[in-house]
PDB file of N, CA, C and O in Angstrom:
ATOM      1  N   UNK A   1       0.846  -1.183   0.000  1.00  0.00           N
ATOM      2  CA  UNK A   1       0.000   0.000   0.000  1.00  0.00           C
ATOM      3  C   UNK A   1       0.891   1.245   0.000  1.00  0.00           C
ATOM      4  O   UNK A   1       1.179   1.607   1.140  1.00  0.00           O
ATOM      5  N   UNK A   2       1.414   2.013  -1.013  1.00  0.00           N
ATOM      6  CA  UNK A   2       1.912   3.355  -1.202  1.00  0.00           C
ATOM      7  C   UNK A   2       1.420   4.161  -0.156  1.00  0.00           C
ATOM      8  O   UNK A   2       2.337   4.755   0.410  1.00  0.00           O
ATOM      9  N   UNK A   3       0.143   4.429   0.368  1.00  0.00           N
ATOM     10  CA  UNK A   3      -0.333   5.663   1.696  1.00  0.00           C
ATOM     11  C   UNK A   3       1.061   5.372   2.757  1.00  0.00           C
ATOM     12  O   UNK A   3       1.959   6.150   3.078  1.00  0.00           O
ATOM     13  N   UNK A   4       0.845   4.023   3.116  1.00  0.00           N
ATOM     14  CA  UNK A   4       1.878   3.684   4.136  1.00  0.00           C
ATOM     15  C   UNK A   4       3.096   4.201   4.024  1.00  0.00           C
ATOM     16  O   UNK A   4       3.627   4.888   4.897  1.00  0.00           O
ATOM     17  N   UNK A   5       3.833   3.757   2.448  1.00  0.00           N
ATOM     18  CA  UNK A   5       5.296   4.595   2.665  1.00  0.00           C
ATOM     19  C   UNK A   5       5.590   5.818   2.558  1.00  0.00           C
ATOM     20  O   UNK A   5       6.618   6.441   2.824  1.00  0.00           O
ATOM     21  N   UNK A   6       4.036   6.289   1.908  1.00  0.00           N
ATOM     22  CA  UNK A   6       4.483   8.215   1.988  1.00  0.00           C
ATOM     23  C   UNK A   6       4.282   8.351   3.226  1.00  0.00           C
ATOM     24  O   UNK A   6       4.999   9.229   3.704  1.00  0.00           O
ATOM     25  N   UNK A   7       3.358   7.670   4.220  1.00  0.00           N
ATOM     26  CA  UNK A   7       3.114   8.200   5.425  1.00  0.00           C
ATOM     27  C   UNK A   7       4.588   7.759   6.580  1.00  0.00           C
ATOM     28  O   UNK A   7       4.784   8.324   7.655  1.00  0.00           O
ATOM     29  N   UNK A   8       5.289   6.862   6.116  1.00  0.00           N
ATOM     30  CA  UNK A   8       6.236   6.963   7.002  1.00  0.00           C
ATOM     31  C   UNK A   8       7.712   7.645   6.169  1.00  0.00           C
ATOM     32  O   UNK A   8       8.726   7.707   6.865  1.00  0.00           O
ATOM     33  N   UNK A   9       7.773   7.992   5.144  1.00  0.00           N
ATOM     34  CA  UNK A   9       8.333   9.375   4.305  1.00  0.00           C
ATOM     35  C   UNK A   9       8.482  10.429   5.418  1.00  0.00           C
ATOM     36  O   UNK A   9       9.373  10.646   6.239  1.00  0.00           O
ATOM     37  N   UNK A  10       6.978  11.161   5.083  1.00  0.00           N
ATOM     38  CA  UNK A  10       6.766  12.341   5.951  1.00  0.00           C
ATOM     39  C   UNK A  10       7.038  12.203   7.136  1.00  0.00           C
ATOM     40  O   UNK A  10       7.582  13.147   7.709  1.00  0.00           O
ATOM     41  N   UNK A  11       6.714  10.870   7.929  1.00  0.00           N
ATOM     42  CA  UNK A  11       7.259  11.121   9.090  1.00  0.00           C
ATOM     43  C   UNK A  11       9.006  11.077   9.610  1.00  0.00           C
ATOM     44  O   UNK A  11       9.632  11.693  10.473  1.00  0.00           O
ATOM     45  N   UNK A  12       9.270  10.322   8.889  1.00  0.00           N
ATOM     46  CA  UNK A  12      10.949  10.591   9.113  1.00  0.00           C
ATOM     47  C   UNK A  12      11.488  11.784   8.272  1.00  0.00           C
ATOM     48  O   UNK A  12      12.712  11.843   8.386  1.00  0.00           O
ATOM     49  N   UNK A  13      11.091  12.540   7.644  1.00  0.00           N
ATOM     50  CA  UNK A  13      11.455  13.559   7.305  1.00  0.00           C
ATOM     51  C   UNK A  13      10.950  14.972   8.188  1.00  0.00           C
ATOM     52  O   UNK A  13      11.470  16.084   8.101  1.00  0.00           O
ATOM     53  N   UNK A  14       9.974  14.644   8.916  1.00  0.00           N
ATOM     54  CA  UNK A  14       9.749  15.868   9.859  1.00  0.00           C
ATOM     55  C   UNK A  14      10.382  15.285  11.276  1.00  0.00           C
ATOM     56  O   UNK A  14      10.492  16.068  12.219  1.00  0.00           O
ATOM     57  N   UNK A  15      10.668  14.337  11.374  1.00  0.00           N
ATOM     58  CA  UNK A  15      11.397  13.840  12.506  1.00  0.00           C
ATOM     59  C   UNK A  15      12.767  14.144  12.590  1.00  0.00           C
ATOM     60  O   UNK A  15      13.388  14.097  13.652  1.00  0.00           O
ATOM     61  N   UNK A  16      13.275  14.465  11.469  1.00  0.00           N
ATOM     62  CA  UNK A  16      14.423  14.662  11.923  1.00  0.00           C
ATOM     63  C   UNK A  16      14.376  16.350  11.945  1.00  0.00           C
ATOM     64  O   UNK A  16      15.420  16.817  12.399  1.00  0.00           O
ATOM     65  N   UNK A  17      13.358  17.374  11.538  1.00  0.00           N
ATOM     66  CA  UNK A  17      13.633  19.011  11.534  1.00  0.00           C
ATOM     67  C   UNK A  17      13.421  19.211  13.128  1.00  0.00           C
ATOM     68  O   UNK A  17      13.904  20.183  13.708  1.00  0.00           O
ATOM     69  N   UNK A  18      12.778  18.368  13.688  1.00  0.00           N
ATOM     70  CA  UNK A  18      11.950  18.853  14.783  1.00  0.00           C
ATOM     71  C   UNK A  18      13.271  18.332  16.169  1.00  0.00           C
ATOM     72  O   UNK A  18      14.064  17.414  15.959  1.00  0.00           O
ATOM     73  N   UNK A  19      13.248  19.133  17.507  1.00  0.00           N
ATOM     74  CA  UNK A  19      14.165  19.318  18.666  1.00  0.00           C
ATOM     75  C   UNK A  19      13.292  17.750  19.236  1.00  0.00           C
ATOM     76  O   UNK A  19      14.148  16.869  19.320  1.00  0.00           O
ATOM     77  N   UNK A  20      12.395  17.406  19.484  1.00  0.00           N
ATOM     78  CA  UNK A  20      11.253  16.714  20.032  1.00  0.00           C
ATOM     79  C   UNK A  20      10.804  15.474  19.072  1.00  0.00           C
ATOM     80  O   UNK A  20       9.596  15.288  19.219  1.00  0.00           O
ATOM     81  N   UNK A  21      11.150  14.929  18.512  1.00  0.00           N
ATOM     82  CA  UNK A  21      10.776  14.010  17.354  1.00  0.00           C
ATOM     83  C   UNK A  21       9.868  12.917  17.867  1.00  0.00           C
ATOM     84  O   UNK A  21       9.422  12.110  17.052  1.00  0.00           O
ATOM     85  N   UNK A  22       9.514  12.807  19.315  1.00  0.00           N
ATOM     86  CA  UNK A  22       8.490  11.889  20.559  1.00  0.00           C
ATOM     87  C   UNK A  22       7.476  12.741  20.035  1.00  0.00           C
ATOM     88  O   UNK A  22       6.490  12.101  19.670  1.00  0.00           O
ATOM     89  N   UNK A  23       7.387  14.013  19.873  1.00  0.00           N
ATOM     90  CA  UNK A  23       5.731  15.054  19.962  1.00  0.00           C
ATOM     91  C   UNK A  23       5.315  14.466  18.821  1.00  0.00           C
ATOM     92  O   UNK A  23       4.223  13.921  18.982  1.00  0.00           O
ATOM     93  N   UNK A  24       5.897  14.327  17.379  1.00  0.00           N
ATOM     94  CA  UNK A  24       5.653  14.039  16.376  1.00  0.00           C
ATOM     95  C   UNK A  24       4.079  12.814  15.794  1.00  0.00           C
ATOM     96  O   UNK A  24       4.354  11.621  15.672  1.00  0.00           O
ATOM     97  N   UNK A  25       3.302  13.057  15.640  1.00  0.00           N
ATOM     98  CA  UNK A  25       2.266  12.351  15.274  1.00  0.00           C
ATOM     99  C   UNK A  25       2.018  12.575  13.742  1.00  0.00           C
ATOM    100  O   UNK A  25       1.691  13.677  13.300  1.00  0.00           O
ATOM    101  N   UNK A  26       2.207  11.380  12.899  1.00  0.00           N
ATOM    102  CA  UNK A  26       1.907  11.436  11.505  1.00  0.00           C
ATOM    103  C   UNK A  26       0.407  10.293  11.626  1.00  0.00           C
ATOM    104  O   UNK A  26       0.256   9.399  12.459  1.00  0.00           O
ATOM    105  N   UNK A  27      -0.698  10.751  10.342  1.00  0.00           N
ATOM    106  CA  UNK A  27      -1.980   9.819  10.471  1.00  0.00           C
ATOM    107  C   UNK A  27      -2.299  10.261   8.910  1.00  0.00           C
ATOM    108  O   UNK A  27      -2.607  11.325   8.373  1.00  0.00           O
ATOM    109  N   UNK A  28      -2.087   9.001   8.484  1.00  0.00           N
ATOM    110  CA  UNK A  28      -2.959   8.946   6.892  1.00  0.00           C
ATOM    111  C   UNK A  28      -3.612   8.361   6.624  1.00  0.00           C
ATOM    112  O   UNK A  28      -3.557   7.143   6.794  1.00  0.00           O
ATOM    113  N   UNK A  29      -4.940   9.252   5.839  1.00  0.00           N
ATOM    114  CA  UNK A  29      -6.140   8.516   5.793  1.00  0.00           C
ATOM    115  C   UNK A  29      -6.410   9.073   4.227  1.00  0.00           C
ATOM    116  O   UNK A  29      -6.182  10.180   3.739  1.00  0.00           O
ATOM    117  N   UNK A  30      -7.145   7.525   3.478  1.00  0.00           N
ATOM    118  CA  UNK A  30      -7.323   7.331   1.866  1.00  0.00           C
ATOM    119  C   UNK A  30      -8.950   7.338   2.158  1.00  0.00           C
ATOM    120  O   UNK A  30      -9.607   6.824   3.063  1.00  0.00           O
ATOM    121  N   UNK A  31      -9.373   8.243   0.857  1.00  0.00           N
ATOM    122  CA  UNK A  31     -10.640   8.227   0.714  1.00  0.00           C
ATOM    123  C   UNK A  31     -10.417   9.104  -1.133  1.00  0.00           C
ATOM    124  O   UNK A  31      -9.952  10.166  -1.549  1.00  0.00           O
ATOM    125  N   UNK A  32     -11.055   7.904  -1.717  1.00  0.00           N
ATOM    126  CA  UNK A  32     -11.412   8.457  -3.225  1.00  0.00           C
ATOM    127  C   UNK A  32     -10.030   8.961  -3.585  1.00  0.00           C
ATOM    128  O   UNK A  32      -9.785  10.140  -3.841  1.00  0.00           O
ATOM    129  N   UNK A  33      -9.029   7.842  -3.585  1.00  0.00           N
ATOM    130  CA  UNK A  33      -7.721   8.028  -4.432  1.00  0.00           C
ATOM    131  C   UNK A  33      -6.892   8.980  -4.077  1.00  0.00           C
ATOM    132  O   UNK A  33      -5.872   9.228  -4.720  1.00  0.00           O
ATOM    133  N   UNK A  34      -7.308   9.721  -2.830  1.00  0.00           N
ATOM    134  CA  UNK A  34      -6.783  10.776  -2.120  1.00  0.00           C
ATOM    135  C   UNK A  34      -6.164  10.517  -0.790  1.00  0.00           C
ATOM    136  O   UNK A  34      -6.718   9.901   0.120  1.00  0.00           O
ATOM    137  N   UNK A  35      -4.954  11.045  -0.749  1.00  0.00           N
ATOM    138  CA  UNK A  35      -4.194  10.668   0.441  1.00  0.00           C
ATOM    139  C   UNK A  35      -4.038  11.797   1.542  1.00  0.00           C
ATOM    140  O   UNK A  35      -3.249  12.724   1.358  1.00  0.00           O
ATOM    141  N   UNK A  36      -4.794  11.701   2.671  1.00  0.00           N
ATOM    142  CA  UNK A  36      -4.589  12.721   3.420  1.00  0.00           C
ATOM    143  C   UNK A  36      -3.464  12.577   4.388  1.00  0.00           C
ATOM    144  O   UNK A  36      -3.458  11.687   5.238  1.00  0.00           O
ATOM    145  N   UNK A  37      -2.201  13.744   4.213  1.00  0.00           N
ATOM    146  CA  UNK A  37      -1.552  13.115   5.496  1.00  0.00           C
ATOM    147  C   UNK A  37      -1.750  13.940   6.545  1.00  0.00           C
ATOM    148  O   UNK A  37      -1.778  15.100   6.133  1.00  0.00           O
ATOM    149  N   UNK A  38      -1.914  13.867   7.810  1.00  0.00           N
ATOM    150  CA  UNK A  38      -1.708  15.119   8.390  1.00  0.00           C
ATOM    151  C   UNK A  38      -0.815  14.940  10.005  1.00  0.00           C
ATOM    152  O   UNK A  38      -0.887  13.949  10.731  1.00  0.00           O
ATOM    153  N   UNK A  39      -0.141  15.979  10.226  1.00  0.00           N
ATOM    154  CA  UNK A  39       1.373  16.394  10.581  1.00  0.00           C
ATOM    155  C   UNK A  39       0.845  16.747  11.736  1.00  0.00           C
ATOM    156  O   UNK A  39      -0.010  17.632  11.715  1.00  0.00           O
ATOM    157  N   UNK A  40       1.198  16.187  12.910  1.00  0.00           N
ATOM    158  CA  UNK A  40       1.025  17.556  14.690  1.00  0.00           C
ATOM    159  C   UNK A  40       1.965  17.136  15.095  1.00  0.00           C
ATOM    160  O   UNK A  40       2.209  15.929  15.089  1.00  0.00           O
ATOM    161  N   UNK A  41       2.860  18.170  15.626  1.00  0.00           N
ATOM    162  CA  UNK A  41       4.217  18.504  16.152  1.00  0.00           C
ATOM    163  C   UNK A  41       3.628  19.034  17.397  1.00  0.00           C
ATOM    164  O   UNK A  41       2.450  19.065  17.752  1.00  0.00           O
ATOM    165  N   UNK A  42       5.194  19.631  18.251  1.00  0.00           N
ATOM    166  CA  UNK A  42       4.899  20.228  19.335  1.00  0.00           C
ATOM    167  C   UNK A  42       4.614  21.873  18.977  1.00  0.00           C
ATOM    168  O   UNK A  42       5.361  22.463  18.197  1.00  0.00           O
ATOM    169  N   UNK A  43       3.327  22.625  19.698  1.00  0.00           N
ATOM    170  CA  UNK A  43       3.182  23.991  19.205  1.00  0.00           C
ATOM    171  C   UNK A  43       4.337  25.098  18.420  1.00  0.00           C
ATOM    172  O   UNK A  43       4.229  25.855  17.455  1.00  0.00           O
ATOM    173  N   UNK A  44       5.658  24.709  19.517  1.00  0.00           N
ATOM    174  CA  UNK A  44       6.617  25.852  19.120  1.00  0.00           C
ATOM    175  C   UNK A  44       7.474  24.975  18.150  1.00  0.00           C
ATOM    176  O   UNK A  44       8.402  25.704  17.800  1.00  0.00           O
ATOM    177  N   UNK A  45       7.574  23.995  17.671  1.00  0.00           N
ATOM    178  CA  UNK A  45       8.111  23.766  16.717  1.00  0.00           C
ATOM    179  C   UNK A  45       7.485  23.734  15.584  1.00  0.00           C
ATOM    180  O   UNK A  45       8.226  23.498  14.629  1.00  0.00           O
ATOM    181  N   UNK A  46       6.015  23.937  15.261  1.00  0.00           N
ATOM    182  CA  UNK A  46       5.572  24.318  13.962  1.00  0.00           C
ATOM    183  C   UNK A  46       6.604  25.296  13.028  1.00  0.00           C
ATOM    184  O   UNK A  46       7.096  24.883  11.978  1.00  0.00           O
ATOM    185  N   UNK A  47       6.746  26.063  13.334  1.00  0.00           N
ATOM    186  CA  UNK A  47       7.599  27.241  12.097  1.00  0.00           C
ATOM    187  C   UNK A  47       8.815  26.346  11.787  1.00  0.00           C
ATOM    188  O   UNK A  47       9.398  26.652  10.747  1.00  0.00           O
ATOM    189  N   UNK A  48       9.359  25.214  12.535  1.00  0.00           N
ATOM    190  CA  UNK A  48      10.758  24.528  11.963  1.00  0.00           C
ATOM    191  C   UNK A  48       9.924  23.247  10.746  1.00  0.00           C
ATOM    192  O   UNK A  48      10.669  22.587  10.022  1.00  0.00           O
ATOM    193  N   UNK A  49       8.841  23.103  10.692  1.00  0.00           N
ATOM    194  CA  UNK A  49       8.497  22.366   9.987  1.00  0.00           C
ATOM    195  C   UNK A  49       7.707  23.080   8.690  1.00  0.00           C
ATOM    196  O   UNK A  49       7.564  22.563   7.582  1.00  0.00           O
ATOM    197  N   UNK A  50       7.291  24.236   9.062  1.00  0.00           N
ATOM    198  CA  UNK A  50       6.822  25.102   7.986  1.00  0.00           C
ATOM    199  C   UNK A  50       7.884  25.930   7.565  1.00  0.00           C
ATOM    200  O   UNK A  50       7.305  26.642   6.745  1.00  0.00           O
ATOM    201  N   UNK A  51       8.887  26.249   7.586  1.00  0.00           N
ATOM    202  CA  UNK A  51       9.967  26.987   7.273  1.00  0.00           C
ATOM    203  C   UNK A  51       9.814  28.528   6.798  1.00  0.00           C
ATOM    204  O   UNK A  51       8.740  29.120   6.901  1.00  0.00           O
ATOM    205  N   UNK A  52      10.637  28.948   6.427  1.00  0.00           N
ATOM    206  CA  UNK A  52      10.427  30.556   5.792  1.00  0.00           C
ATOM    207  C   UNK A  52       9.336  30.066   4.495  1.00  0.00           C
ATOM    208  O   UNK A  52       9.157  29.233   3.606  1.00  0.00           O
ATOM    209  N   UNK A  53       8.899  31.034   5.020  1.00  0.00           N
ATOM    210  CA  UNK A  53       7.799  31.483   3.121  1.00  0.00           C
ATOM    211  C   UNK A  53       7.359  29.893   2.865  1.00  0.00           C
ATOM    212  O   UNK A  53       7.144  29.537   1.707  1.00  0.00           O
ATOM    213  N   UNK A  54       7.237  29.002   3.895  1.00  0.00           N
ATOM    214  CA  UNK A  54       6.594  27.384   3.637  1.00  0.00           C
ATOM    215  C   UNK A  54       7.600  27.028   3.157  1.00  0.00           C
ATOM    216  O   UNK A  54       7.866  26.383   4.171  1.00  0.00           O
ATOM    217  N   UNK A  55       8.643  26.796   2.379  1.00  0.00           N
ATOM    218  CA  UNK A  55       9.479  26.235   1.958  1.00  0.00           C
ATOM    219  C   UNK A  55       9.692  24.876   2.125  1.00  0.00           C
ATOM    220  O   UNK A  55       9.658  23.926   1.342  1.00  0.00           O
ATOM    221  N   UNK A  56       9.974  25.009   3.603  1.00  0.00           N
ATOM    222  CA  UNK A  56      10.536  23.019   3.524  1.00  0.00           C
ATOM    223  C   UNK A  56       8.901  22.476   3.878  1.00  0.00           C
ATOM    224  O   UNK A  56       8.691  21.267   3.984  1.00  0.00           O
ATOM    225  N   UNK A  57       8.333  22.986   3.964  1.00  0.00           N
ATOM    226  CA  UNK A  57       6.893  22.227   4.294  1.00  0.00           C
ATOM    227  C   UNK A  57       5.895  22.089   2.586  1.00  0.00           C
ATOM    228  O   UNK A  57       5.031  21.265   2.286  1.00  0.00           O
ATOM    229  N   UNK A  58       6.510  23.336   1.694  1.00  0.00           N
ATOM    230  CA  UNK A  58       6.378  22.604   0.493  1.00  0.00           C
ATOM    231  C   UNK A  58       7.116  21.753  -0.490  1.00  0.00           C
ATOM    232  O   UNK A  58       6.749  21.265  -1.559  1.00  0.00           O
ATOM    233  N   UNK A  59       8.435  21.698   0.254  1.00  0.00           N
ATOM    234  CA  UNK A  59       9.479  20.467  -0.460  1.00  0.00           C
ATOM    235  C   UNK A  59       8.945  19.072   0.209  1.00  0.00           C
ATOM    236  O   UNK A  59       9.203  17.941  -0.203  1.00  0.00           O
ATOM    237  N   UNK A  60       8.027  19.468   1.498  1.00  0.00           N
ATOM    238  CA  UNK A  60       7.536  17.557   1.986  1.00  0.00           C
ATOM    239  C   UNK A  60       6.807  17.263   1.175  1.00  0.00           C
ATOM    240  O   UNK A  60       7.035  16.242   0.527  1.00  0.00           O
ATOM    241  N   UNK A  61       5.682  18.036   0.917  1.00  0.00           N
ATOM    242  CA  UNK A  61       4.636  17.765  -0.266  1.00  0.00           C
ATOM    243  C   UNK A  61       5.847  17.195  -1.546  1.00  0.00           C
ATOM    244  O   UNK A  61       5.873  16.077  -2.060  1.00  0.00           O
ATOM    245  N   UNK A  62       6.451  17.954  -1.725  1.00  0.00           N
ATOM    246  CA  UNK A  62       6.446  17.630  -3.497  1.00  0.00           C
ATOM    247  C   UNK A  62       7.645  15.931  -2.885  1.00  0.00           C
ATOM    248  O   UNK A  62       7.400  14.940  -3.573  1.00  0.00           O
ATOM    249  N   UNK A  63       8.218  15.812  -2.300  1.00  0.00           N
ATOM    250  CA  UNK A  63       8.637  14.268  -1.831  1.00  0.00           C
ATOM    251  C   UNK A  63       7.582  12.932  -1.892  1.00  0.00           C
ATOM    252  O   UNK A  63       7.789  11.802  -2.333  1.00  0.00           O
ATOM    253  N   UNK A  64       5.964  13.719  -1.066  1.00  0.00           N
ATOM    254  CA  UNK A  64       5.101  12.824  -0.616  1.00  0.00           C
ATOM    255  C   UNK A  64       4.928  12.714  -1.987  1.00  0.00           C
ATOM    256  O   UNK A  64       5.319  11.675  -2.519  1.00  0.00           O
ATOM    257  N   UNK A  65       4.436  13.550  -2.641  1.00  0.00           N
ATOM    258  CA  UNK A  65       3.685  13.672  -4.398  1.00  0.00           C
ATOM    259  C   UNK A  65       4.767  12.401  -5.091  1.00  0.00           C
ATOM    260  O   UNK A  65       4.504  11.248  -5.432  1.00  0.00           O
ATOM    261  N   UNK A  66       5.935  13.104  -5.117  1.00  0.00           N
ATOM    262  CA  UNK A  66       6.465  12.093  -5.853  1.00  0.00           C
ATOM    263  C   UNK A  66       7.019  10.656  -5.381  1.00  0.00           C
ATOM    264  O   UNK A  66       7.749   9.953  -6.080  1.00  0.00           O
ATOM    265  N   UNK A  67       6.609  10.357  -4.221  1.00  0.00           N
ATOM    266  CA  UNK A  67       6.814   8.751  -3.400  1.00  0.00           C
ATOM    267  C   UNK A  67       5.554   7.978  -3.429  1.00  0.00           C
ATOM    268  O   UNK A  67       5.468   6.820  -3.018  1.00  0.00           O
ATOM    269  N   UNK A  68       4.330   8.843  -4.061  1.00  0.00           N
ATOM    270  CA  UNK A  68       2.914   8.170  -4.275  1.00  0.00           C
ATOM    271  C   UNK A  68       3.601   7.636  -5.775  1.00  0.00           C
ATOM    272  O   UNK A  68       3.466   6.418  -5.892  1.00  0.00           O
ATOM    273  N   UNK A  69       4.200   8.186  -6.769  1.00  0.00           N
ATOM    274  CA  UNK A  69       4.148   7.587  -8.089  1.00  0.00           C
ATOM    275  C   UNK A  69       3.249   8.034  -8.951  1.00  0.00           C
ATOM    276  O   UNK A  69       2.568   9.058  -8.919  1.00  0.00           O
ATOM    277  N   UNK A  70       3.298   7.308  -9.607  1.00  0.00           N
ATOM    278  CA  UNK A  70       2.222   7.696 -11.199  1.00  0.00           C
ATOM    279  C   UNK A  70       1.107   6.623 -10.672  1.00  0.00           C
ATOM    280  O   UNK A  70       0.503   6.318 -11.700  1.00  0.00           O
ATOM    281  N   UNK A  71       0.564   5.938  -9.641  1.00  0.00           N
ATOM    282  CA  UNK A  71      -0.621   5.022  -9.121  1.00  0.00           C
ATOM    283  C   UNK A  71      -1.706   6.309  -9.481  1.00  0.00           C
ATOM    284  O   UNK A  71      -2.731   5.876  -8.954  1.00  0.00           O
ATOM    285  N   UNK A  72      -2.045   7.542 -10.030  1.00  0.00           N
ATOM    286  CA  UNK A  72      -3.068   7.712  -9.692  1.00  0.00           C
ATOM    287  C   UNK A  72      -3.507   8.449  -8.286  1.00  0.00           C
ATOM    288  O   UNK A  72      -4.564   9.072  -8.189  1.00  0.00           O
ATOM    289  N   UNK A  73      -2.717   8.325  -7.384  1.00  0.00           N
ATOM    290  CA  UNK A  73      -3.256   8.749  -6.123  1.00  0.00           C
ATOM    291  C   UNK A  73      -2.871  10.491  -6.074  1.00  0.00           C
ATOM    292  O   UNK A  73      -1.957  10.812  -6.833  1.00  0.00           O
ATOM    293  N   UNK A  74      -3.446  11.522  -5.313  1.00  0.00           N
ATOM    294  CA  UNK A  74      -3.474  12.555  -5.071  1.00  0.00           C
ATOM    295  C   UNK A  74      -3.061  12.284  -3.878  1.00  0.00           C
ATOM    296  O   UNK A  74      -3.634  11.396  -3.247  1.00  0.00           O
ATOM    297  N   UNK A  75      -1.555  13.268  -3.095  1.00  0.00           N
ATOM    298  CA  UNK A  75      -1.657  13.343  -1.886  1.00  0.00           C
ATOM    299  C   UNK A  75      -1.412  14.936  -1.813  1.00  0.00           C
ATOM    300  O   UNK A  75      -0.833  15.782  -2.494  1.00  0.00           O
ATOM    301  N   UNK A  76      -2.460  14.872  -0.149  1.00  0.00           N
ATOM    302  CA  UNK A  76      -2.200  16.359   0.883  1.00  0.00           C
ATOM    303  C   UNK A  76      -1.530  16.251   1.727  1.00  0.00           C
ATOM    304  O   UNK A  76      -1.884  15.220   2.300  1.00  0.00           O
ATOM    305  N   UNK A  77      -0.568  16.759   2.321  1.00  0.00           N
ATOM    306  CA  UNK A  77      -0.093  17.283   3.359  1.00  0.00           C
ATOM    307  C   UNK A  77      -0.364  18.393   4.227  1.00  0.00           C
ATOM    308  O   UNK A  77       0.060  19.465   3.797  1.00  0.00           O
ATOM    309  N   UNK A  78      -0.948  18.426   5.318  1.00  0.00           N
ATOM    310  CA  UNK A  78      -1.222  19.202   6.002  1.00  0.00           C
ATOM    311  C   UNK A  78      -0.462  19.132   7.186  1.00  0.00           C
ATOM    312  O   UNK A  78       0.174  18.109   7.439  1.00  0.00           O
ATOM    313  N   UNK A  79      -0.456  20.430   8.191  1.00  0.00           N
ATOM    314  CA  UNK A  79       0.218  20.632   9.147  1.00  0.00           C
ATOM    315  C   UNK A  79      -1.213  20.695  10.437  1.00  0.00           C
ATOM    316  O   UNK A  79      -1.966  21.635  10.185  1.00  0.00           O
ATOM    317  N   UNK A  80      -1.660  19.838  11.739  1.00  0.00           N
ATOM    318  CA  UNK A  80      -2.502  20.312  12.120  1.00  0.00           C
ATOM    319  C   UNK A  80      -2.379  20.366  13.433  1.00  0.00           C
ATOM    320  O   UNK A  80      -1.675  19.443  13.842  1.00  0.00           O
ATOM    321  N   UNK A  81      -2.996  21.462  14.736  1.00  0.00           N
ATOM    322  CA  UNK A  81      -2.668  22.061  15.775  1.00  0.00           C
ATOM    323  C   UNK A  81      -3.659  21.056  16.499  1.00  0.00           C
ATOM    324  O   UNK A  81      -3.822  21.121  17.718  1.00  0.00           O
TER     325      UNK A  81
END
């Protein structure tokens, strides 16, 4: 199942930006070819995972995007509090 390895992708890739990598909770959920991932860190380490101007939080996306493949699947990445 591809959800699975983007979902543990994202998580070792925000595991290692973050001081706290225990706070870290990754949860992906498929509905209609769509991959939701979504990201909760510890409060004050959000901005190390969203970076300047989103940056490294839109280089996770384009990793997750391209570790789904050409299957067809759409993935999101979200960051959530």
């Amino acid at each position: 199942m591809p959800s699975t390895n983007v979902r543990a992708l994202v998580e070792y890739l925000v595991k290692g930006l973050v001081d706290r990598p225990e706070a870290v909770s990754v949860r992906a959920t498929e509905r209609d070819r769509v991959v939701l991932i979504e990201v909760q860190v510890a409060p004050d380490e959000v901005g190390k995972v969203i970076g300047r101007r989103g940056r490294i939080v839109a280089a996770i996306r384009t990793l997750a995007r391209a570790a789904a493949g050409t299957g067809g699947q759409r993935v999101v990445v979200e960051i959530v509090q």
